[in-house]
Amino acid sequence: MDSQTAVSPHSAQDSSMTGRLKPDSLGVLGILFFVLSAQAPLTGIAGAVPIAVAIGNGAGTPAAYLAAGLVVLLFSIGFVAMGRHVVDAGAFYMYIGKGLGRSTGSGSAGVALLAYCAVQAAMYGLYGATVSGLVEHYADVHVAWWVCTLVTMAVVQVLGAAGIEMGAKVLAVFVLAEFSILTVFALVTFFKGGGPEGLGFGDSFSPHAALQGAPGVALMFAVASMIGFEATAIYGEEAREPRKTVPRATYLAVAVITGFFAFTSWMLISAHGASKATAQAGKALASGDATSFVFAPISDRFGGWTGNVLPVLLATSLFAGILAFHNSANRYLFSLGREGLLPHRLTSLNRRHSPWAAGIVQTVIAVALVMPFAVLGKDPVLTLFSWFSGVAVLGIMLLYFLTSVSVVVFFRRSRADTRPWNTLVAPVLGALGIAGGIWLIIENFTTLIGGDQATAVWLQLTVPAVLVLGLVAARLTRHRQRSEPSGNPQDQGADS
C-alpha cells in the first residue's frame, strides 16, 4: 500500500458521490470551537475537579491534568501523522481500518457511535436537570427535566441542519462566555498571589503532591475531561486546507485544553488553600452540590452576581457540548452510509450541505437513550449522566488505543511516512499511556459512574460487545457485497 492508497477512497470518486460535506467551511478557529464545545469547559471544571480533589490526589489534581495532557499529546502526534493521509468524516474508523483492517475499523465505528451518542445523552440528563432548576428558580414554574431535554433536542436538530458555519457561530458565543469567566478568575487569582496560603505551586505540582492520595482516580477524571479533542479530524472534509488546518487545530486544542484545566484547577485549589482544598471539595460533594467548590470562590472574588450567571453558563456549556457531539455523531452516520455499511439514505444532504438524514437518525437515537430514564423516573444526574459518561469515556479510550496501534502498523507497512518519532515512538508511548488510562478507568469504573458493581460491569461490557457486533456486521455486509455482481467496486477486497 503506498501513500496514495492511504487517502480516503472518496477523494478519488467525487464525481460519483451522492453526498459530499461542504468543503472550505471551517478554519482552525472554527474547528477549535467545536472541540472546546465538546469539552464543555465549565461542566468539566465544575463537575470533575471537585471529585478529583475530594477522592483523588487532593491539591495535586492539577498535576494529573498535566499528565493526562502529555498522554493525549503523544497520541496526537501519530493521530496527526495519519490525518495527512486520511481525510474523512469517519475519522476513527477510517484511521483504525487503514492499519488493522476494514472490518476492525468498521467495528470501531460502532464504538465511536456508542461513545458520542452516550456522552450526548449523558449531557442531556445533566442539562435537563440544570435547566429545569433554572426555570423553577426564576419563573417559579416546575417543568420536568425531560421536557426541557426534548425541546432542546428539536433546537439541536434545527441548528445541525442549518449548516456547519451556523453551528460554529453559536458555539463560539457559548464557549467564549464560559471560558472567559473561568480564565479571568484564574488570572486574577494568580496575579493577586493566590489564596490564603499563596499560589502553592509545590503543593499542586511537586512529585509528592502528584502521587499523594489516589492519583489514579484524579488521572481518570482528568482524561475524561479531555475527551472530544479528536473531533478535529472529523471536520477535516469540511476544513480549509485540511492537511494544514487539522494538525494545527489538533495541537492547539491539546495545548489549550491541557493548559486551561491545569491552570484553572490550580487556581481553584489556591483560592481554597492547598491544605483545606480536599476537605472543602469533600464538603461540597456531601452537600449534593459539587459545583459549590468552584462557584463559591468565583463569587467571593467577583461578587454575588456570578451566583446567578454561573448556573446559566453551566446550562449553555452543556448545550454547546450537546450540539458538538450531535455534529460528530451525524458525520459518523453519514460516513458509514457512504461506505455502504449503513443505509445509503444517510448520505442525503440539504441545500446547506449538511447531513440532515443522519442528523434525524442521531436525534432519534438520543430520544431512545434518554426517554427510558424519564419513563422509569430515574434521577437524570445520578443515572443517565453518570452511567453514560462512564460508557463514553471507556469507549473513546479504546478508540484512542486502537488508533495508536493502527498508526504504527500502517506506517510500518506503507512507509508513507518514515519519521520514527511521529510514526513509531510517540504512538507507542501514547498507546502505553492510554492502556494505563483504560486500566485505571476499569479499576475505578464504579466510582466514575457513581453506581454499584453490577451496574458497572454491565455498562463496561457494552463497549466490547458493540465492537464485536460491528466487526461481525461489517464482515457479513462485505461478504454479501462480494457476492453481488453490481456491488460497489471499492468494497471488493475489503480487508487489507
Coordinates of C-alpha atoms in Angstrom, one line a residue:
M1 CA 0.0 0.0 0.0
D2 CA 1.5 3.3 -1.0
S3 CA 0.7 6.8 0.2
Q4 CA -1.9 7.4 -2.4
T5 CA -3.9 4.4 -1.4
A6 CA -3.9 5.7 2.1
V7 CA -6.1 8.6 1.1
S8 CA -9.8 8.3 1.8
P9 CA -11.4 6.5 -1.2
H10 CA -13.9 9.3 -1.5
S11 CA -11.2 11.7 -2.7
A12 CA -10.9 9.9 -6.0
Q13 CA -14.6 9.5 -6.6
D14 CA -16.0 12.9 -6.0
S15 CA -17.9 12.9 -9.3
S16 CA -19.8 9.8 -8.4
M17 CA -20.6 10.7 -4.8
T18 CA -24.2 11.4 -4.0
G19 CA -23.1 13.2 -0.8
R20 CA -20.1 15.4 0.0
L21 CA -19.9 17.6 3.0
K22 CA -19.4 21.2 2.3
P23 CA -15.6 21.9 1.8
D24 CA -13.7 25.0 2.9
S25 CA -16.3 25.7 5.6
L26 CA -14.1 25.8 8.7
G27 CA -10.7 27.2 9.6
V28 CA -8.5 26.5 12.6
L29 CA -10.5 28.6 15.0
G30 CA -13.9 27.2 13.8
I31 CA -12.7 23.6 14.4
L32 CA -11.2 24.6 17.7
F33 CA -14.5 26.0 18.9
F34 CA -16.2 22.7 18.1
V35 CA -13.6 20.8 20.0
L36 CA -13.7 23.2 23.0
S37 CA -17.5 22.9 22.9
A38 CA -17.3 19.2 23.1
Q39 CA -15.1 19.6 26.2
A40 CA -17.9 21.7 27.9
P41 CA -15.2 23.5 29.9
L42 CA -17.4 24.8 32.7
T43 CA -19.0 21.3 33.0
G44 CA -15.6 19.7 33.2
I45 CA -14.3 22.1 35.8
A46 CA -17.4 22.2 38.0
G47 CA -18.2 18.5 37.6
A48 CA -14.9 16.7 37.6
V49 CA -12.4 18.9 39.6
P50 CA -14.3 18.7 42.9
I51 CA -14.5 14.9 42.7
A52 CA -10.8 14.6 41.6
V53 CA -9.8 16.8 44.6
A54 CA -12.0 15.1 47.1
I55 CA -11.3 11.4 46.3
G56 CA -8.2 11.6 44.1
N57 CA -4.9 13.3 45.0
G58 CA -6.3 16.4 46.6
A59 CA -4.2 19.5 45.9
G60 CA -2.1 17.5 43.4
T61 CA -5.1 17.3 40.9
P62 CA -3.5 20.0 38.5
A63 CA -0.5 17.6 38.1
A64 CA -3.0 14.9 36.9
Y65 CA -4.2 17.2 34.2
L66 CA -0.7 17.8 33.0
A67 CA 0.0 14.1 32.9
A68 CA -3.2 13.4 31.0
G69 CA -2.3 16.2 28.6
L70 CA 1.1 14.6 28.0
V71 CA -0.5 11.2 27.1
V72 CA -3.0 13.0 24.8
L73 CA -0.2 14.9 23.1
L74 CA 1.8 11.7 22.4
F75 CA -1.4 10.2 20.9
S76 CA -1.9 13.3 18.9
I77 CA 1.4 13.1 17.1
G78 CA 0.6 9.7 15.5
F79 CA -3.0 10.9 15.0
V80 CA -1.9 13.9 13.1
A81 CA 0.6 11.9 11.0
M82 CA -2.3 9.5 9.9
G83 CA -4.5 12.5 9.3
R84 CA -2.2 13.7 6.5
H85 CA -3.1 10.5 4.6
V86 CA -6.7 10.0 5.5
V87 CA -9.3 12.8 5.3
D88 CA -12.8 11.5 6.1
A89 CA -15.7 12.4 8.4
G90 CA -15.5 9.0 9.9
A91 CA -12.0 9.8 11.4
F92 CA -11.5 7.0 13.9
Y93 CA -12.9 4.1 12.0
M94 CA -11.0 5.1 8.8
Y95 CA -7.8 5.5 10.8
I96 CA -8.2 2.2 12.5
G97 CA -9.2 0.4 9.3
K98 CA -6.1 1.6 7.4
G99 CA -3.8 -0.2 9.8
L100 CA -5.9 -3.0 11.4
G101 CA -8.3 -3.9 8.5
R102 CA -11.6 -2.6 7.3
S103 CA -13.6 -4.9 9.5
T104 CA -11.9 -3.9 12.6
G105 CA -12.3 -0.3 11.5
S106 CA -16.0 -0.8 11.0
G107 CA -16.3 -2.4 14.4
S108 CA -14.6 0.6 15.9
A109 CA -17.2 2.8 14.1
G110 CA -19.9 1.2 16.2
V111 CA -17.9 2.0 19.4
A112 CA -17.5 5.6 18.2
L113 CA -21.2 6.0 17.6
L114 CA -21.9 4.4 21.0
A115 CA -19.4 6.8 22.7
Y116 CA -20.6 10.0 21.0
C117 CA -24.3 9.2 21.4
A118 CA -23.8 8.1 25.0
V119 CA -21.9 11.3 26.0
Q120 CA -24.5 13.4 24.3
A121 CA -27.3 11.5 26.2
A122 CA -25.4 12.0 29.4
M123 CA -25.2 15.7 28.8
Y124 CA -28.9 15.8 28.1
G125 CA -29.5 14.4 31.5
L126 CA -27.4 17.0 33.4
Y127 CA -28.7 19.7 31.0
G128 CA -32.4 18.8 31.6
A129 CA -31.9 18.9 35.4
T130 CA -30.0 22.2 35.3
V131 CA -32.5 24.0 33.0
S132 CA -35.4 22.6 35.0
G133 CA -33.9 24.1 38.1
L134 CA -33.3 27.4 36.5
V135 CA -36.9 27.6 35.2
E136 CA -38.2 26.8 38.7
H137 CA -35.9 29.3 40.3
Y138 CA -36.6 32.3 38.0
A139 CA -40.2 31.6 36.8
D140 CA -41.5 29.6 39.9
V141 CA -42.8 27.0 37.5
H142 CA -41.9 23.3 37.7
V143 CA -41.0 21.8 34.3
A144 CA -39.9 18.2 34.2
W145 CA -36.3 17.7 33.2
W146 CA -37.2 15.5 30.2
V147 CA -39.5 18.3 28.8
C148 CA -36.5 20.7 28.7
T149 CA -34.5 17.9 27.1
L150 CA -36.9 17.1 24.3
V151 CA -37.3 20.8 23.4
T152 CA -33.6 21.2 23.2
M153 CA -33.3 18.1 21.0
A154 CA -35.5 19.9 18.5
V155 CA -33.4 23.0 18.6
V156 CA -30.2 21.0 18.2
Q157 CA -31.6 19.2 15.2
V158 CA -32.5 22.5 13.6
L159 CA -29.1 24.0 14.2
G160 CA -27.3 20.9 13.0
A161 CA -29.3 21.0 9.7
A162 CA -28.6 24.8 9.3
G163 CA -25.0 24.1 8.4
I164 CA -21.6 23.8 10.0
E165 CA -21.0 27.6 9.9
M166 CA -24.1 28.3 11.8
G167 CA -23.2 25.7 14.4
A168 CA -19.7 27.2 14.8
K169 CA -21.0 30.7 15.3
V170 CA -23.5 29.5 18.0
L171 CA -20.8 27.5 19.8
A172 CA -18.3 30.4 19.6
V173 CA -20.6 32.6 21.7
F174 CA -21.2 30.0 24.4
V175 CA -17.6 28.8 24.6
L176 CA -16.2 32.3 24.9
A177 CA -18.6 33.1 27.7
E178 CA -17.7 30.1 29.9
F179 CA -14.0 30.2 29.0
S180 CA -13.8 33.9 29.8
I181 CA -15.2 33.9 33.3
L182 CA -13.1 30.9 34.4
T183 CA -9.9 32.3 32.7
V184 CA -10.4 35.7 34.2
F185 CA -11.0 34.2 37.6
A186 CA -7.8 32.1 37.3
L187 CA -5.7 35.1 36.0
V188 CA -6.9 37.5 38.7
T189 CA -6.2 34.9 41.4
F190 CA -2.8 34.2 40.0
F191 CA -1.8 37.9 39.8
K192 CA -3.1 38.6 43.2
G193 CA -0.8 36.0 44.6
G194 CA -3.3 33.2 45.1
G195 CA -5.5 32.5 48.1
P196 CA -4.9 32.4 51.8
E197 CA -1.8 30.2 51.5
G198 CA -0.4 31.8 48.4
L199 CA -0.1 30.2 45.0
G200 CA 1.1 26.9 46.4
F201 CA 2.9 25.7 43.2
G202 CA 4.7 23.0 45.0
D203 CA 1.5 21.9 46.8
S204 CA 0.0 21.1 43.4
F205 CA 2.9 20.2 41.0
S206 CA 5.6 18.6 43.1
P207 CA 6.1 14.8 42.7
H208 CA 4.9 14.3 46.3
A209 CA 1.7 16.2 45.6
A210 CA 1.1 14.4 42.3
L211 CA 1.4 11.0 43.9
Q212 CA -0.4 11.5 47.2
G213 CA -3.9 10.1 47.9
A214 CA -5.3 8.2 44.9
P215 CA -3.6 9.7 41.8
G216 CA -5.2 7.1 39.6
V217 CA -8.6 8.4 40.3
A218 CA -7.6 12.0 39.6
L219 CA -5.9 11.0 36.4
M220 CA -9.0 9.1 35.3
F221 CA -11.2 12.2 35.7
A222 CA -8.5 14.3 34.0
V223 CA -8.5 12.0 31.0
A224 CA -12.3 12.0 31.0
S225 CA -12.3 15.8 30.9
M226 CA -10.2 15.9 27.7
I227 CA -12.4 13.6 25.7
G228 CA -13.5 15.3 22.4
F229 CA -10.3 16.8 21.1
E230 CA -10.2 14.2 18.3
A231 CA -13.1 15.9 16.6
T232 CA -10.5 17.9 14.8
A233 CA -10.2 15.1 12.2
I234 CA -14.0 14.6 11.9
Y235 CA -14.3 18.0 10.3
G236 CA -11.3 17.5 8.0
E237 CA -13.6 17.1 5.0
E238 CA -15.1 20.5 5.7
A239 CA -11.9 22.3 6.6
R240 CA -9.9 24.7 4.6
E241 CA -6.6 23.0 3.5
P242 CA -7.3 20.0 5.8
R243 CA -3.7 18.8 5.7
K244 CA -2.6 22.1 7.4
T245 CA -5.8 23.1 9.3
V246 CA -6.4 19.8 11.1
P247 CA -2.9 19.3 12.5
R248 CA -2.8 22.9 13.7
A249 CA -6.3 22.7 15.2
T250 CA -5.3 19.4 16.9
Y251 CA -2.2 20.6 18.6
L252 CA -3.7 23.9 19.5
A253 CA -6.7 22.1 21.0
V254 CA -4.5 19.8 23.1
A255 CA -2.4 22.8 24.3
V256 CA -5.4 24.9 25.2
I257 CA -7.3 22.1 26.9
T258 CA -4.4 21.0 29.0
G259 CA -3.3 24.5 30.0
F260 CA -6.8 25.5 30.8
F261 CA -7.7 22.6 33.1
A262 CA -4.3 22.5 34.8
F263 CA -4.2 26.3 35.4
T264 CA -7.8 26.7 36.4
S265 CA -7.8 23.7 38.8
W266 CA -4.6 25.0 40.3
M267 CA -6.1 28.5 41.0
L268 CA -9.3 26.9 42.4
I269 CA -7.2 24.9 44.9
S270 CA -5.1 28.0 45.7
A271 CA -8.3 30.0 46.3
H272 CA -9.4 27.5 48.9
G273 CA -5.9 26.9 50.3
A274 CA -4.0 23.8 49.4
S275 CA -4.3 22.4 53.0
K276 CA -8.0 22.9 53.0
A277 CA -9.0 22.1 49.4
T278 CA -9.6 18.4 49.9
A279 CA -11.9 19.0 52.9
Q280 CA -13.8 21.7 51.1
A281 CA -14.3 19.5 48.0
G282 CA -15.5 16.7 50.2
K283 CA -17.9 19.0 51.9
A284 CA -19.3 20.2 48.5
L285 CA -19.8 16.6 47.4
A286 CA -21.5 15.7 50.7
S287 CA -23.9 18.7 50.3
G288 CA -25.1 17.3 47.0
D289 CA -23.9 20.4 45.1
A290 CA -20.3 19.7 43.9
T291 CA -20.4 22.9 41.9
S292 CA -20.2 25.0 45.0
F293 CA -16.5 24.1 45.3
V294 CA -16.0 26.0 42.0
F295 CA -18.7 28.6 42.2
A296 CA -18.1 29.8 45.8
P297 CA -14.5 31.2 45.2
I298 CA -15.6 32.8 42.0
S299 CA -18.4 34.6 43.8
D300 CA -16.1 35.6 46.6
R301 CA -13.7 37.1 44.0
F302 CA -16.2 38.9 41.7
G303 CA -19.3 39.3 43.8
G304 CA -22.7 37.7 44.3
W305 CA -23.9 38.4 40.7
T306 CA -21.8 35.4 39.5
G307 CA -24.1 33.2 41.5
N308 CA -26.8 33.9 39.1
V309 CA -24.6 33.9 36.0
L310 CA -22.7 30.7 36.6
P311 CA -25.7 28.3 36.6
V312 CA -26.8 29.8 33.3
L313 CA -23.3 29.4 31.8
L314 CA -23.4 25.8 33.0
A315 CA -26.5 25.2 31.0
T316 CA -25.1 26.9 27.9
S317 CA -21.9 24.9 28.4
L318 CA -23.9 21.7 28.3
F319 CA -25.9 22.9 25.3
A320 CA -22.7 23.7 23.4
G321 CA -21.3 20.2 24.1
I322 CA -24.6 18.6 23.1
L323 CA -24.5 20.4 19.7
A324 CA -20.9 19.5 19.1
F325 CA -21.5 15.8 19.8
H326 CA -24.6 15.9 17.6
N327 CA -22.4 17.1 14.7
S328 CA -19.8 14.5 15.4
A329 CA -22.2 11.6 15.6
N330 CA -24.2 12.5 12.5
R331 CA -21.0 12.8 10.5
Y332 CA -20.1 9.2 11.5
L333 CA -23.5 8.1 10.4
F334 CA -23.1 10.0 7.1
S335 CA -19.7 8.4 6.5
L336 CA -20.9 4.9 7.3
G337 CA -23.8 5.3 4.9
R338 CA -21.3 6.5 2.2
E339 CA -19.2 3.4 2.9
G340 CA -22.2 1.1 2.4
L341 CA -22.2 -0.1 6.0
L342 CA -25.4 1.7 6.8
P343 CA -28.4 2.6 4.6
H344 CA -27.3 4.9 1.8
R345 CA -30.1 7.3 2.7
L346 CA -27.9 8.6 5.5
T347 CA -25.7 10.4 2.9
S348 CA -28.6 12.7 2.0
L349 CA -27.6 16.4 2.2
N350 CA -29.7 19.5 2.3
R351 CA -29.1 22.7 0.5
R352 CA -26.5 23.8 3.1
H353 CA -24.6 20.5 2.5
S354 CA -25.5 19.3 6.0
P355 CA -26.2 15.6 6.6
W356 CA -29.9 16.2 7.6
A357 CA -30.9 12.5 7.3
A358 CA -28.1 11.4 9.5
G359 CA -28.9 14.2 11.9
I360 CA -32.5 13.0 12.2
V361 CA -31.3 9.5 13.0
Q362 CA -28.9 10.8 15.6
T363 CA -31.7 12.7 17.3
V364 CA -33.9 9.6 17.3
I365 CA -31.1 7.7 18.9
A366 CA -30.8 10.5 21.6
V367 CA -34.6 10.2 22.3
A368 CA -34.3 6.4 22.6
L369 CA -31.4 6.7 25.0
V370 CA -32.9 9.4 27.2
M371 CA -36.6 8.6 27.4
P372 CA -36.4 5.3 29.3
F373 CA -34.8 7.1 32.2
A374 CA -37.7 9.6 32.2
V375 CA -40.4 6.9 31.9
L376 CA -38.8 4.9 34.8
G377 CA -38.5 8.0 36.9
K378 CA -34.7 7.8 37.3
D379 CA -32.6 10.7 38.5
P380 CA -31.1 12.2 35.3
V381 CA -27.8 13.1 37.0
L382 CA -27.2 10.1 39.2
T383 CA -28.1 7.6 36.5
L384 CA -28.4 9.0 32.9
F385 CA -25.4 11.4 33.3
S386 CA -23.2 9.2 35.4
W387 CA -23.7 5.9 33.6
F388 CA -23.4 7.1 30.1
S389 CA -20.5 9.3 30.9
G390 CA -18.6 6.2 32.0
V391 CA -19.5 4.3 28.9
A392 CA -18.4 7.2 26.7
V393 CA -15.1 7.6 28.4
L394 CA -14.3 3.9 28.2
G395 CA -15.3 3.7 24.5
I396 CA -13.3 6.7 23.4
M397 CA -10.2 5.5 25.3
L398 CA -10.5 2.2 23.5
L399 CA -10.6 4.0 20.2
Y400 CA -7.5 6.0 21.1
F401 CA -5.7 2.8 21.8
L402 CA -6.7 1.1 18.6
T403 CA -5.8 4.2 16.6
S404 CA -2.3 4.4 18.1
V405 CA -1.7 0.7 17.3
S406 CA -3.1 1.2 13.8
V407 CA -0.8 4.2 13.2
V408 CA 2.2 2.1 13.9
V409 CA 1.1 -0.8 11.8
F410 CA 0.0 1.4 8.8
F411 CA 3.3 3.3 8.6
R412 CA 5.4 0.2 9.1
R413 CA 3.6 -1.4 6.2
S414 CA 3.1 1.6 3.8
R415 CA 6.3 3.6 4.5
A416 CA 4.3 6.6 3.6
D417 CA 6.0 8.5 6.4
T418 CA 9.3 7.3 7.7
R419 CA 9.8 9.7 10.6
P420 CA 10.4 7.4 13.6
W421 CA 9.2 9.8 16.3
N422 CA 5.9 10.6 14.6
T423 CA 5.0 7.2 13.4
L424 CA 6.6 4.8 15.9
V425 CA 8.0 6.2 19.2
A426 CA 5.2 8.7 20.1
P427 CA 2.3 6.4 19.0
V428 CA 3.8 3.5 21.1
L429 CA 4.3 5.7 24.1
G430 CA 0.8 7.1 23.6
A431 CA -0.6 3.6 23.4
L432 CA 1.1 2.6 26.6
G433 CA -0.2 5.7 28.4
I434 CA -3.7 5.1 27.1
A435 CA -3.6 1.4 28.1
G436 CA -2.7 2.6 31.6
G437 CA -5.6 5.0 31.5
I438 CA -8.0 2.2 30.4
W439 CA -6.9 0.1 33.3
L440 CA -7.5 2.9 35.7
I441 CA -10.9 3.5 34.3
I442 CA -11.9 -0.1 34.6
E443 CA -10.4 -0.4 38.1
N444 CA -12.3 2.7 39.2
F445 CA -15.4 2.4 37.0
T446 CA -17.8 2.1 39.9
T447 CA -16.5 5.4 41.3
L448 CA -16.7 7.0 37.8
I449 CA -20.4 6.2 37.3
G450 CA -21.4 6.6 41.0
G451 CA -23.3 3.3 40.8
D452 CA -23.0 -0.3 42.1
Q453 CA -20.6 -3.1 41.0
A454 CA -23.2 -5.0 39.0
T455 CA -24.3 -1.9 37.0
A456 CA -20.6 -1.1 36.4
V457 CA -19.9 -4.5 34.9
W458 CA -22.9 -4.4 32.6
L459 CA -22.1 -0.9 31.4
Q460 CA -18.4 -1.9 30.7
L461 CA -19.5 -4.9 28.7
T462 CA -21.5 -2.7 26.3
V463 CA -18.2 -1.4 24.8
P464 CA -16.6 -4.7 23.7
A465 CA -20.0 -6.1 22.8
V466 CA -20.6 -3.2 20.3
L467 CA -17.1 -3.6 18.9
V468 CA -17.7 -7.4 18.2
L469 CA -21.2 -6.8 16.8
G470 CA -19.8 -4.1 14.5
L471 CA -17.0 -6.3 13.3
V472 CA -19.3 -9.2 12.6
A473 CA -21.9 -7.0 10.8
A474 CA -19.1 -5.5 8.7
R475 CA -17.9 -8.9 7.6
L476 CA -21.4 -10.1 6.8
T477 CA -22.1 -6.9 4.8
R478 CA -18.9 -7.2 2.7
H479 CA -19.5 -10.9 2.1
R480 CA -22.9 -10.0 0.7
Q481 CA -21.4 -7.2 -1.4
R482 CA -18.8 -9.5 -2.9
S483 CA -21.5 -12.0 -3.9
E484 CA -23.4 -9.3 -5.8
P485 CA -22.1 -8.5 -9.3
S486 CA -23.4 -4.9 -9.0
G487 CA -21.6 -4.3 -5.7
N488 CA -19.5 -1.2 -5.3
P489 CA -16.0 -1.8 -6.6
Q490 CA -14.4 -0.2 -3.7
D491 CA -15.8 -2.8 -1.4
Q492 CA -14.1 -5.7 -3.3
G493 CA -11.1 -6.9 -1.3
A494 CA -12.3 -5.4 1.9
D495 CA -9.6 -6.2 4.5
S496 CA -6.0 -5.4 3.9

